[in-house]
XYZ file of C-alpha atoms in Angstrom:
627
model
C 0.000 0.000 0.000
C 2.891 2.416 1.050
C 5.092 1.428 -2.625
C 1.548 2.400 -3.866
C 1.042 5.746 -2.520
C 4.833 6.361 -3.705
C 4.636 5.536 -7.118
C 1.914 7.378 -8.069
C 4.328 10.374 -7.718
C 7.957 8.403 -9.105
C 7.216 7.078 -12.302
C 10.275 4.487 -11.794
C 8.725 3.160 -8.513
C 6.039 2.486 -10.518
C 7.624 0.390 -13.386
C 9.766 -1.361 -10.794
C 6.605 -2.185 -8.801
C 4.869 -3.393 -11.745
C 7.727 -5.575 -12.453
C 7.756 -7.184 -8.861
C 4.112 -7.775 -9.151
C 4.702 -9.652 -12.726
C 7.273 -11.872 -11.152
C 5.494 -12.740 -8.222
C 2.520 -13.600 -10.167
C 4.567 -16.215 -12.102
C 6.122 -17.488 -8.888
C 2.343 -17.829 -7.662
C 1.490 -19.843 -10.767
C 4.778 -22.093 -10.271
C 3.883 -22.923 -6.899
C -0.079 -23.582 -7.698
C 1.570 -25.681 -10.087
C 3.505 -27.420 -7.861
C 0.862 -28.128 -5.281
C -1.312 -29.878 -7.782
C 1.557 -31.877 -8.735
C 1.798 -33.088 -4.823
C -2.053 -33.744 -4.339
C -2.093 -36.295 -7.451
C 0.813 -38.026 -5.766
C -0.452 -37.785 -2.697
C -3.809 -38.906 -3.506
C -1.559 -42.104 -5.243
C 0.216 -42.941 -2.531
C -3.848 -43.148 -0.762
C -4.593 -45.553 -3.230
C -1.482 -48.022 -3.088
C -1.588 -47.693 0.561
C -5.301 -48.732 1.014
C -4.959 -51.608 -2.009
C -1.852 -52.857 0.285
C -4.252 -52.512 3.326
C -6.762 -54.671 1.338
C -4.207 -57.726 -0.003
C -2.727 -57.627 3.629
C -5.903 -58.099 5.077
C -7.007 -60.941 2.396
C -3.931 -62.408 3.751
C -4.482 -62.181 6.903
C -7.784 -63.904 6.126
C -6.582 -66.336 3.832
C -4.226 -67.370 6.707
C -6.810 -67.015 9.530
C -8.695 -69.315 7.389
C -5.985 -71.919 6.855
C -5.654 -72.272 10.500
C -9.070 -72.660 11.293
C -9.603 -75.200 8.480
C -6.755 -76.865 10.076
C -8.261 -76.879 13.969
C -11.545 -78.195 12.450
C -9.776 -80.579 10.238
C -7.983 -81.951 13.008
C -10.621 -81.727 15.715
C -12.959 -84.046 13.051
C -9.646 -86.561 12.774
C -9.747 -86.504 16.961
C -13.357 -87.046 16.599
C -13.696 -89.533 14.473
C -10.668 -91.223 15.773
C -12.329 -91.105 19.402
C -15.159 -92.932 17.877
C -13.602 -94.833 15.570
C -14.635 -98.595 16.408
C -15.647 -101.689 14.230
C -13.359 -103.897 12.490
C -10.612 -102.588 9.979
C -9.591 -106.063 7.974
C -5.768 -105.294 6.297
C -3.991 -106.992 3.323
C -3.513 -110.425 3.863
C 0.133 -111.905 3.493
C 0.115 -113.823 0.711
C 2.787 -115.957 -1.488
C 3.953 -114.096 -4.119
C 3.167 -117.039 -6.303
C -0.170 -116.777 -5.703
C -0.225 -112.584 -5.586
C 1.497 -113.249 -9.586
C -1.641 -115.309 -10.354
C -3.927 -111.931 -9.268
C -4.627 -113.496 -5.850
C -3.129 -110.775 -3.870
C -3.545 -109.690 -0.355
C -5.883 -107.040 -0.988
C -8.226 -109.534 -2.779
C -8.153 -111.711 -0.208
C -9.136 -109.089 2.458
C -11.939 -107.441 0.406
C -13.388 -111.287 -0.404
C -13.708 -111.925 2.961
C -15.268 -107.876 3.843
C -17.829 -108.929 1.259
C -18.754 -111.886 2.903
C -19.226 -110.046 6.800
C -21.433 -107.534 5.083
C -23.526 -110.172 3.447
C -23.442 -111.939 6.937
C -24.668 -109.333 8.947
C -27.195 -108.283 6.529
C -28.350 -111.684 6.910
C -28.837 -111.484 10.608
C -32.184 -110.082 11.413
C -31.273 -108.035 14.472
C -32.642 -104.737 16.196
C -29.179 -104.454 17.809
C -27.136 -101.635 15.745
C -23.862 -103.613 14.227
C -20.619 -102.767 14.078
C -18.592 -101.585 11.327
C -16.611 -103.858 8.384
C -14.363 -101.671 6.279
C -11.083 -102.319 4.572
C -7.639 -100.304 6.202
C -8.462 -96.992 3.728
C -6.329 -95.117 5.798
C -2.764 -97.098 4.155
C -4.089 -95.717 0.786
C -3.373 -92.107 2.309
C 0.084 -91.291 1.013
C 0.131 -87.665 1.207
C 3.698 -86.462 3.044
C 3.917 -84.245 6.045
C 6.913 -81.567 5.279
C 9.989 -82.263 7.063
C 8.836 -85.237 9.548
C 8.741 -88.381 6.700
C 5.553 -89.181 7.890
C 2.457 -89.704 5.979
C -1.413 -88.476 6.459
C -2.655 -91.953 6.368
C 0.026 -92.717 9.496
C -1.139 -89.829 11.678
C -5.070 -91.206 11.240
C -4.120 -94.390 11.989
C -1.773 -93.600 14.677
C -5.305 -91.305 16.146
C -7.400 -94.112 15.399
C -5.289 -96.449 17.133
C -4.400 -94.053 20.244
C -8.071 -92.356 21.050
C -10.252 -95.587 19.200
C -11.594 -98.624 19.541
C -11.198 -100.200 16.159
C -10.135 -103.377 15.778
C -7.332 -104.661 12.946
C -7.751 -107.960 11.175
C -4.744 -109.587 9.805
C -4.240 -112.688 7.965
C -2.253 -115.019 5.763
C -3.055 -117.500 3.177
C -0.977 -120.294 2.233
C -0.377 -123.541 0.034
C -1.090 -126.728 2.097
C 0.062 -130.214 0.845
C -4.160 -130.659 0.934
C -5.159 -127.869 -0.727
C -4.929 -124.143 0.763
C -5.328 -122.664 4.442
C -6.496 -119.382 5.890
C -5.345 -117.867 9.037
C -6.884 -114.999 10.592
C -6.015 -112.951 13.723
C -7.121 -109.865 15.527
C -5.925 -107.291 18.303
C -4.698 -109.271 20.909
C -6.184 -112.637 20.034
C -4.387 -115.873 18.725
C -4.462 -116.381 14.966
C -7.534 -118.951 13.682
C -6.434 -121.036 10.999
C -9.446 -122.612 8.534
C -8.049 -125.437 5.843
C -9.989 -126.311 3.081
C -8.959 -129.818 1.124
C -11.095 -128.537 -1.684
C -8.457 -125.654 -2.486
C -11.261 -123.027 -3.075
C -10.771 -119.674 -1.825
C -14.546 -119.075 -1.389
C -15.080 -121.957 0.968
C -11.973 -120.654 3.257
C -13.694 -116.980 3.412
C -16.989 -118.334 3.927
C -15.649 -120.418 7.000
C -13.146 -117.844 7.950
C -16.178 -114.728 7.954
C -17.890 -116.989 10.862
C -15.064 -116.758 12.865
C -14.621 -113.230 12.737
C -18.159 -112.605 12.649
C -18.562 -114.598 15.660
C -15.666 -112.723 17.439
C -16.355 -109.601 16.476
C -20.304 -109.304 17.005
C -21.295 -112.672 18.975
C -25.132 -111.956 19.487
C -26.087 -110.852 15.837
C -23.600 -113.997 14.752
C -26.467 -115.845 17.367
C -29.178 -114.656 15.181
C -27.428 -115.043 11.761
C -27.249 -118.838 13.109
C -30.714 -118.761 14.323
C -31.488 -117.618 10.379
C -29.892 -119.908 8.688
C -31.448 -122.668 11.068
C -28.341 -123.828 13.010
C -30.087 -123.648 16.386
C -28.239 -125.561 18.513
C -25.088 -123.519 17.409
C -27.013 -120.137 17.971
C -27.685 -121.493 21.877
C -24.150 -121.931 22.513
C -23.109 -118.883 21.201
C -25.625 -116.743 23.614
C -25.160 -119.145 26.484
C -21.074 -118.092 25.818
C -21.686 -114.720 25.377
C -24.148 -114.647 28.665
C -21.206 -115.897 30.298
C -18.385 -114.234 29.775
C -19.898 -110.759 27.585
C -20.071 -107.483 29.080
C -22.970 -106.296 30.605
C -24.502 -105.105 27.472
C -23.631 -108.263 25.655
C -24.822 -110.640 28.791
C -28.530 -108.189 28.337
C -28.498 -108.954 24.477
C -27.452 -112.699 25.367
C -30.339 -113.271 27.923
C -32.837 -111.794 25.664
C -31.830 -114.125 22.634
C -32.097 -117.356 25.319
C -35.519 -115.740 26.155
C -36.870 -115.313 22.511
C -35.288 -118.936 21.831
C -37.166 -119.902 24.507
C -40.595 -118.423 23.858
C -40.736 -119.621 19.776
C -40.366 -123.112 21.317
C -43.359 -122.501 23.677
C -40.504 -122.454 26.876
C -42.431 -119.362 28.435
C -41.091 -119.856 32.126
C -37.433 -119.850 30.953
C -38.175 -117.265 28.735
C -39.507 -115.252 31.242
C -36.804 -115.819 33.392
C -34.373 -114.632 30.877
C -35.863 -111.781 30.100
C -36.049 -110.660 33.618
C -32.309 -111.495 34.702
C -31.519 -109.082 31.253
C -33.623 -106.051 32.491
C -31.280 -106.372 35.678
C -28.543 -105.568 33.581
C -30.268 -103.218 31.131
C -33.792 -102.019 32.776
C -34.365 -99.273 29.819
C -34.121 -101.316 26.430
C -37.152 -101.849 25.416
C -36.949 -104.996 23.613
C -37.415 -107.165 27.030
C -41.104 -105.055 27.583
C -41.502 -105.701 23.633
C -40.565 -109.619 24.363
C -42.539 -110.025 27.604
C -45.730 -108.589 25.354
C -45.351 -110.878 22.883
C -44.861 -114.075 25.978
C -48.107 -112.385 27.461
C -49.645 -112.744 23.676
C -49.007 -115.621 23.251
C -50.449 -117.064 26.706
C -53.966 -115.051 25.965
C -53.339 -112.485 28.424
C -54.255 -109.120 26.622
C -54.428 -106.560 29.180
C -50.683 -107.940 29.986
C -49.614 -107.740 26.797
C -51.365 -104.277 26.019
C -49.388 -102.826 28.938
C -46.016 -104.484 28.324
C -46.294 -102.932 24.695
C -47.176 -98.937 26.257
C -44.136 -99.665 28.374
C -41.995 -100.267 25.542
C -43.616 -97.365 24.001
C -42.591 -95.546 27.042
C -38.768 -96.502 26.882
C -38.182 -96.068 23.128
C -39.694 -92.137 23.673
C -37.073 -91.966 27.013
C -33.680 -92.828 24.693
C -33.736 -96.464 25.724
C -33.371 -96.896 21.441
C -29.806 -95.794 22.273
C -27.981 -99.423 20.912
C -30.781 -99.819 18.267
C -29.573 -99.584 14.552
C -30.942 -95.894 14.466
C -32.530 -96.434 10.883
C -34.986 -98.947 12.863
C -36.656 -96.998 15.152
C -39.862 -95.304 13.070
C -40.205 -98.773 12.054
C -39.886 -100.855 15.134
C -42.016 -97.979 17.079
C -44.632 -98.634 14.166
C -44.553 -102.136 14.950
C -45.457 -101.654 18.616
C -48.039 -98.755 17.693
C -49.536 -102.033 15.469
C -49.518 -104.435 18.455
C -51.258 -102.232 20.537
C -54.236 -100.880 17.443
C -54.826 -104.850 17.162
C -55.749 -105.329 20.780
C -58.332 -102.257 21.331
C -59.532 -103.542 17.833
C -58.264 -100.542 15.978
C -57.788 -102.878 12.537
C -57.429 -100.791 9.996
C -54.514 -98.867 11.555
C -52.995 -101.523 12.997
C -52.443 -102.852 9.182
C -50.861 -99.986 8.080
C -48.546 -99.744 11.306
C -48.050 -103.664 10.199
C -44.780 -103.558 8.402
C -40.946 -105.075 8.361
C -38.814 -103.811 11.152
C -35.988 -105.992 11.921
C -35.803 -108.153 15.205
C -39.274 -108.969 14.264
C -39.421 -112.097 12.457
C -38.642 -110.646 9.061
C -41.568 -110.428 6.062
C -43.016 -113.935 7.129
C -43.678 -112.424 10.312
C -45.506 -109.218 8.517
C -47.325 -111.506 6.214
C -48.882 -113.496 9.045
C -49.758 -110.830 11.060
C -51.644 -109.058 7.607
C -53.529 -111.915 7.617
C -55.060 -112.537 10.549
C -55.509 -108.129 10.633
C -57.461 -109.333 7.515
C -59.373 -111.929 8.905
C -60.381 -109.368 11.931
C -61.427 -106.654 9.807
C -63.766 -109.619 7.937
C -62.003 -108.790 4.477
C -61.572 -112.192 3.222
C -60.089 -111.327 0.155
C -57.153 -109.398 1.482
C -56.753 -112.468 3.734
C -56.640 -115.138 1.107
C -54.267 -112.675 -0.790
C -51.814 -112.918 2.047
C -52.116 -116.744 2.292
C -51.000 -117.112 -1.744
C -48.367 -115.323 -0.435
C -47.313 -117.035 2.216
C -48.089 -120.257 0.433
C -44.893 -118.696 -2.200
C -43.228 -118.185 0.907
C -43.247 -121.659 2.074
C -41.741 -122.726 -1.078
C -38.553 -121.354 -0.972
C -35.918 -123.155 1.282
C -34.843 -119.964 2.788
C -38.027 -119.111 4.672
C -38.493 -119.530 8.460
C -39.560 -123.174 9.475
C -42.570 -121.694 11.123
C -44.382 -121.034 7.872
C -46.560 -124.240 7.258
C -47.782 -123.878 11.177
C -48.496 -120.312 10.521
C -50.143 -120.755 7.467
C -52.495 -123.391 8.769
C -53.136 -121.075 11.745
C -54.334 -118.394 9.386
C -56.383 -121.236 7.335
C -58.372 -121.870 10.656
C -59.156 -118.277 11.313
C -60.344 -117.486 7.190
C -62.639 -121.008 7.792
C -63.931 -119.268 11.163
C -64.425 -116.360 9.672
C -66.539 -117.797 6.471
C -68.308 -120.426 9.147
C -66.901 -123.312 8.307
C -66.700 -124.904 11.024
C -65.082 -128.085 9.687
C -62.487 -126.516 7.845
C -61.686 -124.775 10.847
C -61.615 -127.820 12.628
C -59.402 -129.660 10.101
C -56.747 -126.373 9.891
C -56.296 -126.253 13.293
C -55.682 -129.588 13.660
C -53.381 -129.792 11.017
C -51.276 -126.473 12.311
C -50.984 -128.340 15.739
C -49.392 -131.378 13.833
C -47.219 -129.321 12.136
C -46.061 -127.102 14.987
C -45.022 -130.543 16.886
C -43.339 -131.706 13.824
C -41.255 -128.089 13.905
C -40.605 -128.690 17.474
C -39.461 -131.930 17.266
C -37.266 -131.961 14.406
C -35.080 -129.099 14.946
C -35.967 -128.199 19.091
C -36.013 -124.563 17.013
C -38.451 -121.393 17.471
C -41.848 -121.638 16.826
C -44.543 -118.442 15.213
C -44.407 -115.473 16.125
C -47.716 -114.192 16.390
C -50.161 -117.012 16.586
C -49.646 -119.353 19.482
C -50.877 -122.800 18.789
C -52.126 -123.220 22.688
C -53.767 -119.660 22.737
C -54.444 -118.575 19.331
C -55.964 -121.307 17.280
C -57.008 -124.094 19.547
C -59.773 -121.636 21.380
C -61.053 -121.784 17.558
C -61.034 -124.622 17.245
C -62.927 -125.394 20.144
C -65.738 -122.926 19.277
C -65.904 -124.966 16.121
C -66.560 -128.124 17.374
C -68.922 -126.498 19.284
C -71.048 -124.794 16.564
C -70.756 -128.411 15.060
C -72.521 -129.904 18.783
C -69.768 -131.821 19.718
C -69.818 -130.225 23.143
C -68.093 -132.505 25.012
C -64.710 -132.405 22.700
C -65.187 -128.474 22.925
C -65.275 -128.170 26.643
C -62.425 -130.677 27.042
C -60.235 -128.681 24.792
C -60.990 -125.654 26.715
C -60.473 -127.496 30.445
C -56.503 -127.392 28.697
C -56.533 -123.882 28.325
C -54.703 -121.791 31.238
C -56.983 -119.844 33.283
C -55.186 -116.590 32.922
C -55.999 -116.842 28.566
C -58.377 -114.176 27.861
C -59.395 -115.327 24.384
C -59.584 -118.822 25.932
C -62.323 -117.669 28.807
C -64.077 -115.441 26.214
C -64.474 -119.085 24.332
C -65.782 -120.570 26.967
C -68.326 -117.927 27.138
C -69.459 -118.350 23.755
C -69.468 -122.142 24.002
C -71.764 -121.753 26.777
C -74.096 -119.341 25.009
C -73.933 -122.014 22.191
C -75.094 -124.041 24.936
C -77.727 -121.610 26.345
C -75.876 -121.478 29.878
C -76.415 -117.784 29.958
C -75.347 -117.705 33.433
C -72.279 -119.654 33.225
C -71.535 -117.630 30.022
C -72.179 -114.645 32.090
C -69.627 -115.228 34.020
C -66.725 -116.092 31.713
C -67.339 -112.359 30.218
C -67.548 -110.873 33.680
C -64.338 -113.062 34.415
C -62.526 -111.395 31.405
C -64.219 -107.821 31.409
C -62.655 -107.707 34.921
C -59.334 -108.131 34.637
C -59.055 -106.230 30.895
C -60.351 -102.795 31.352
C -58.078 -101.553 28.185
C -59.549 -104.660 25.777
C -62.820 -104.131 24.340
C -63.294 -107.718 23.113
C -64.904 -109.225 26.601
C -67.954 -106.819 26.239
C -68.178 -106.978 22.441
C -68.578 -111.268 23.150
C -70.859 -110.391 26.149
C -72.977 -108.188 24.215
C -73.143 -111.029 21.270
C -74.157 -113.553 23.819
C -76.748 -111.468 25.159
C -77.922 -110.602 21.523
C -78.428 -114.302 21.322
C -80.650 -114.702 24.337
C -82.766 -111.759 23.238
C -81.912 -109.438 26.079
C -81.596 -106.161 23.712
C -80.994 -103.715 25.985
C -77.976 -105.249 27.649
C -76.470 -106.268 24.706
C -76.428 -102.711 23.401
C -75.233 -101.939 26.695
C -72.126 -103.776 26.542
C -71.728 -103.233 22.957
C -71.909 -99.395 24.208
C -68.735 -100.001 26.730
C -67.184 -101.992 24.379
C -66.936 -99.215 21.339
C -65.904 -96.794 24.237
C -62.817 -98.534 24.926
C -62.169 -99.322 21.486
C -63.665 -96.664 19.738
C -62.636 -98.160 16.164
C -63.528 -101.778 16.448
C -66.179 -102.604 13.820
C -68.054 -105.265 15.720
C -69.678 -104.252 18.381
C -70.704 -101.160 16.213
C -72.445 -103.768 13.394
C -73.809 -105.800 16.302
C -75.278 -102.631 17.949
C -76.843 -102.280 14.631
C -78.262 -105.553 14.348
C -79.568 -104.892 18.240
C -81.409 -102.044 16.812
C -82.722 -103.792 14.352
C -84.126 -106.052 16.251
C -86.128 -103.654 18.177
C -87.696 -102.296 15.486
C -85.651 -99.066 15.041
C -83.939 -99.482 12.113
C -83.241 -95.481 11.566
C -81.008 -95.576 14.849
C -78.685 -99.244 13.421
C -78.041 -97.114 10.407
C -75.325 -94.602 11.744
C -73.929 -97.635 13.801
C -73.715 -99.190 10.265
C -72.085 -96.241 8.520
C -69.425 -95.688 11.128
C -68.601 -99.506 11.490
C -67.918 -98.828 7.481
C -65.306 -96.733 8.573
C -63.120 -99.329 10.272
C -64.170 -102.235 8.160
C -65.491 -101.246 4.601
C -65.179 -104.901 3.610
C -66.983 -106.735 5.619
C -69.996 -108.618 3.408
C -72.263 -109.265 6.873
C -72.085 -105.387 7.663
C -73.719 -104.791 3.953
C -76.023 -107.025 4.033
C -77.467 -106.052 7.970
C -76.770 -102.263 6.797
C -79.150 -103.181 3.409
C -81.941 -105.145 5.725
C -82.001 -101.537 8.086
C -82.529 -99.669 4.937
C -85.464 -101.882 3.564
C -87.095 -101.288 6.845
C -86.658 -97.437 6.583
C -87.930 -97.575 2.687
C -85.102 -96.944 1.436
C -84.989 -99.120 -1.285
C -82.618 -97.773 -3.907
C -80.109 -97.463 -0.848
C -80.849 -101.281 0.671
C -80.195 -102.414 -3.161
C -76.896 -100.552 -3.099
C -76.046 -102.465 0.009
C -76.973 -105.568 -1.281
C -75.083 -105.591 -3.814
C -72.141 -104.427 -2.106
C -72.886 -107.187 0.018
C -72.921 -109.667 -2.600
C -69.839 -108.721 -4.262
C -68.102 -109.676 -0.871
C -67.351 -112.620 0.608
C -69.789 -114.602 2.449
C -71.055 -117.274 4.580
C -73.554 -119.659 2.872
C -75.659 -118.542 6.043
C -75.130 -114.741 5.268
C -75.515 -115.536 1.563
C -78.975 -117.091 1.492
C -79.973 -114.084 3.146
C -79.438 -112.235 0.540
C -82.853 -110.619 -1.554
C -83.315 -112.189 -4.770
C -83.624 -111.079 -8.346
């Protein structure tokens, strides 16, 4: 401001002020210049420092993830190794003359893997089974830097240190006779099978038992037990009830008790099963077992609330050694037992299907039938007895068969009323069942006890026939504790017209079953037969209460109702009795009589003909309206 002032009176101030302010206007630009120079690099260096940031931190990731791969990777191989258990069969030592001919160690040692899988496939167990599986771990060659060890040594070094596996070595050799086999496991002397034949197979096949024996003694039981070697199968669980652990002396007394109870043993059975719920009170196959003993001896309320037990243990974890793949099944299985008992039918057919430890398809086929005969659907049932008749035919199939087929022959003849068929079935069943016994001292049905489950039946044929005397001297054999046996004598009395002796077989039974509708359903019949209406219906009432989807009391209510003249009423107890068994011929042809009565003839000629395209009695069948 002061050069200012000056110069406008000294013209040279002012040139030499204009001059200054030129060249500090270029030294202005120079360093504007120079200051956007320095942002751009600055603003650079920004950029290659954050990209640097970003790779160091994918690094930093990349390694973070590494390392955690790593601690997973190795806290599975702990894992695994921890649980590793089963059988691990190596190479076999073999001559190398025989290993040039392609008959190498690791042929030998997956032959005879092939043959424990098909073995324990074979063996019809509940019991979850142990592993087979070749050494895999050798294959792993992959080197750990600087140690000269491989992956495949650490896992089996883990799998030996924290596991419970099991190695299975062997060698195979040229014998003067022919070739030998010698197999060995953990801490166990070698077993050596020859065969004079020279054949490999027959050496596996006779070496696989032995290690399959070792290795998982009960399911080697039942394998035995499968293939009909019963006497074999005994010793086995009577060895392993010996000497096992406490899980394996529980499996072992429950195979002696099953043994038992197919033979018809049921007081050593019993026994057995009780001294293996000592050992193991939660698995439920000893409530499942004891059901089945209580079954078979007629006593339903027993074997009703054995089966809810079971029920009760499977929901508590008492499953835990169960092959876990068999649960929904096997808890199907029960659900069935108990539907058949409070005469719930249809469902109990559809819960009827293969779980194992439960006498395999025969088993399923047997038990469809005689759901088929209850639900009065003879077709179904003489579809299951073509198949069981197959059955019977192949060499494979449980010796039981024939008896069981018979049994289910007696029950269709009941069912159709005739009474001499029924007669000659059961008959025959009981010859065959002593034939089965006798000739191989092996297990008898499952489901159908000759004592308990035909020969009442039978009885009530002979009977309906008027042989009295043969009927009640059947019955006198009978133990007092048999439900269906009582309920027979009942109805043989009624047959009789000994309504008070009668009366008090049903009482008798009623009594002691409060969960088993079939006492009241007979009582109701019986009183249906002497004409007293009103208590029938009564007891049909109680019946359908406690099994609310049991066709027959519901058709015989109807028929009650028809009887006193009010038809209208029997036909809702006709339609809901539909529900639970829609093919059952005498249940059209009532339901068609209630409708005629109503005037409902299009209706009663629907029924009718439904009735006609069913099977029937010859009684039921000459009932039915012509043209």
């Amino acid at each position: 401001g002061v050069a200012f002032a000056a110069a406008s009176a000294d013209p040279a101030l002012r040139e030499e002020l204009r001059d200054y302010l030129r060249r500090q206007s270029d030294l202005a630009a120079v360093q504007i210049e120079e200051a956007k120079r320095e942002d751009a690099i600055r603003h650079w260096g920004l950029r290659v420092r954050h990209v640097s940031d970003v790779l160091k931190l994918g690094f930093e990731l990349a390694v973070a993830f590494i390392v955690i791969a790593i601690a997973i990777g190795l806290g599975v191989a702990l894992w695994q190794a921890a649980h590793a258990d089963g059988l691990v069969i190596e190479s076999f030592n073999v001559p190398a003359s025989m290993a040039q001919k392609g008959l190498t160690g690791q042929v030998v040692a997956d032959k005879l893997l092939d043959r424990l899988i098909v073995m324990q496939s074979q063996a019809d167990s509940i019991r979850a089974p142990s592993t087979f599986a070749n050494d895999s771990t050798s294959d792993i060659t992959v080197q750990i830097p600087d140690t000269g060890v491989s992956l495949g040594q650490v896992v089996r070094f883990l799998n030996d240190w924290l596991g419970k596996q099991t190695h299975l070595t062997g060698d195979l050799y040229e014998t003067p006779s022919g070739m030998a086999l010698t197999v060995r496991t953990d801490g166990n002397p070698g077993q050596t099978i020859a065969d004079k034949a020279g054949t490999l197979d027959g050496l596996v096949d006779k070496a696989a038992e032995a290690v399959f024996a070792q290795s998982q003694p009960y399911r080697f039981a039942v394998y035995l037990i499968g293939r009909h070697r019963f006497a074999e199968a005994v010793a086995v669980l009577r060895g392993l009830a010996a000497t096992g652990s406490a899980d394996d002396r529980a499996w072992a007394d429950l195979g002696l008790g099953n043994f038992s109870s197919n033979r018809g043993d049921f007081g050593p059975a019993w026994a057995y099963y009780r001294a293996g719920q000592s050992l193991d009170p939660n698995l439920p196959n000893f409530m499942e077992s004891l059901a089945i003993v209580e079954s078979k001896n007629g006593r339903e309320e027993d074997a009703y609330r054995d089966t809810q037990q079971a029920r009760v243990q499977i929901a508590g974890g008492g499953d835990k050694q169960w092959t876990p793949s068999a649960v929904p099944t096997s808890i199907r299985v029960n659900a069935s037992n108990e539907e058949q008992l409070q005469g719930d039918y249809r469902a109990a057919k559809a819960d009827n299907i293969f779980a194992p430890g439960t006498g395999g398809n025969e088993a399923v086929l047997v038990s469809s039938a005689s759901i088929d005969v209850a639900l009065h659907d003879v077709a179904a049932a003489q579809s299951d007895l073509a198949a069981l008749d197959a059955l019977e035919a192949d060499p494979d199939a449980p010796l039981a068969t024939n008896q069981n087929r018979l049994g289910v022959r007696a029950l269709l003849a009941a069912e159709l009323q005739d009474w001499a068929g029924t007669i000659r079935d059961a008959e025959a069943r009981a010859v065959a069942a002593q034939a089965n016994l006798a000739a191989t001292r092996g297990r008898l049905d499952f489901r159908i006890s000759g004592l308990t489950g035909i020969a009442p039946w039978q009885a009530y044929a002979l009977a309906r026939l008027g042989r009295f005397v043969e009927a009640d001297a059947l019955l006198n054999t009978m133990p007092a504790d048999c439900d269906q046996c009582a309920r027979m004598q009942g109805r043989v009395a009624a047959l009789q017209h000994d309504w008070e002796r009668a009366d008090r077989w049903f009482a008798l039974v009623a009594a002691r079953s409060p969960d088993i509708p079939f006492a009241d359903t007979d009582w109701g019949q019986m009183l249906l037969w002497k004409g007293d209406l009103d208590g029938a219906i009564a007891h049909f009432g109680k019946a359908h209460t406690i099994g609310p989807k049991f066709a027959d009391p519901l058709e015989m209510w109807g028929e009650a109702l028809i009887a006193k003249n009010r038809s209208d009423l029997a036909l809702a107890k006709f339609e809901e009795a539909n529900k639970y068994a829609p093919n059952w011929g005498r249940l059209h042809l009532k339901w068609g009589q209630a409708l005629l009565w109503t005037g409902d003839r299009a209706g009663a000629a629907a029924q009718f003909a439904r009735a006609a395209a069913l099977d029937l009695s010859a009684q039921d069948r000459a009932k039915l309206p012509h043209g």
